[in-house]
């Protein structure tokens, strides 16, 4: 496997690991609240730097693909696929919290994002079958940046809960998280419309 694709693969590998780090303390909480609280803090200290590195690989795979002349149609498909796996996985986690006050993302927003991402991947697969590799466009890149910012903000709020440093205005902070995820939905559909405007003819040709 090329070095650039190895960096991409890191995001796919880390997705289920993040799920375990996020949820194991919640699963243990009914059995042993004190031990679960300790694990919640320890696992968060592991999850955050690992997630930072996983997100960094989105830059590293592109950097080494250009540096080592490894740019390929496979990479153009593999990179956004890994992004979708990681981001949708973490967003599922953010619908829940170790505390009793609920998560940070409404399920309806997640469903809208999931529909968009699956539709985008379908477009990429159809285009690939037609011999067209759809690379990330500026709108898609901006959407990904907002995904990352929103995700880390939600994770920051979860850290406040797990380390028991919840401020009195925590409710307002959660509203801000909801606003960020709404922006994610808006940008994701705006960018999808942009992809359709440039590559929609591929779908029409494939459907003939």
C-alpha angles and dihedrals in degrees: 000000000000117000093244091053091048089059089049091050090057090071092054093048094048096050096078091038090057090051091055094046090049100044107032093080089051091051092050095043097086090052100042117004095183094049090044090052090053092048090047090060095042095046091048090054087055098041098052100056091041091052090048089055092045090054090045090059088068086069096037096054092053092043095052093039089061095037095050094035090245097137107137142159088249091056091049088059099036095052098057090040090057090047091054093048093051099041098044090046094053091044090056087055092051090061086072135051137197087233126071096248097083133244135304104245127061114232091231090060090050091050091052091050092047092051090050094048094046090049091050092050090049089053090050092050093049091047091049090053088053090051095256120125112204110213122197114280126210093262091052092049092050090049090053092051091052089047089056095045092048092047095051091046090055089047089052090055090049089052089056088054096047094046090045097236098125111161121218091250093055090120090062090049090054090051088054089054090053090051091052092051090048088054088051090056093048094048092044093056094042090054091045090054087051090053091048092050090055101035104022090105087066089063092048092051092047092049094054 
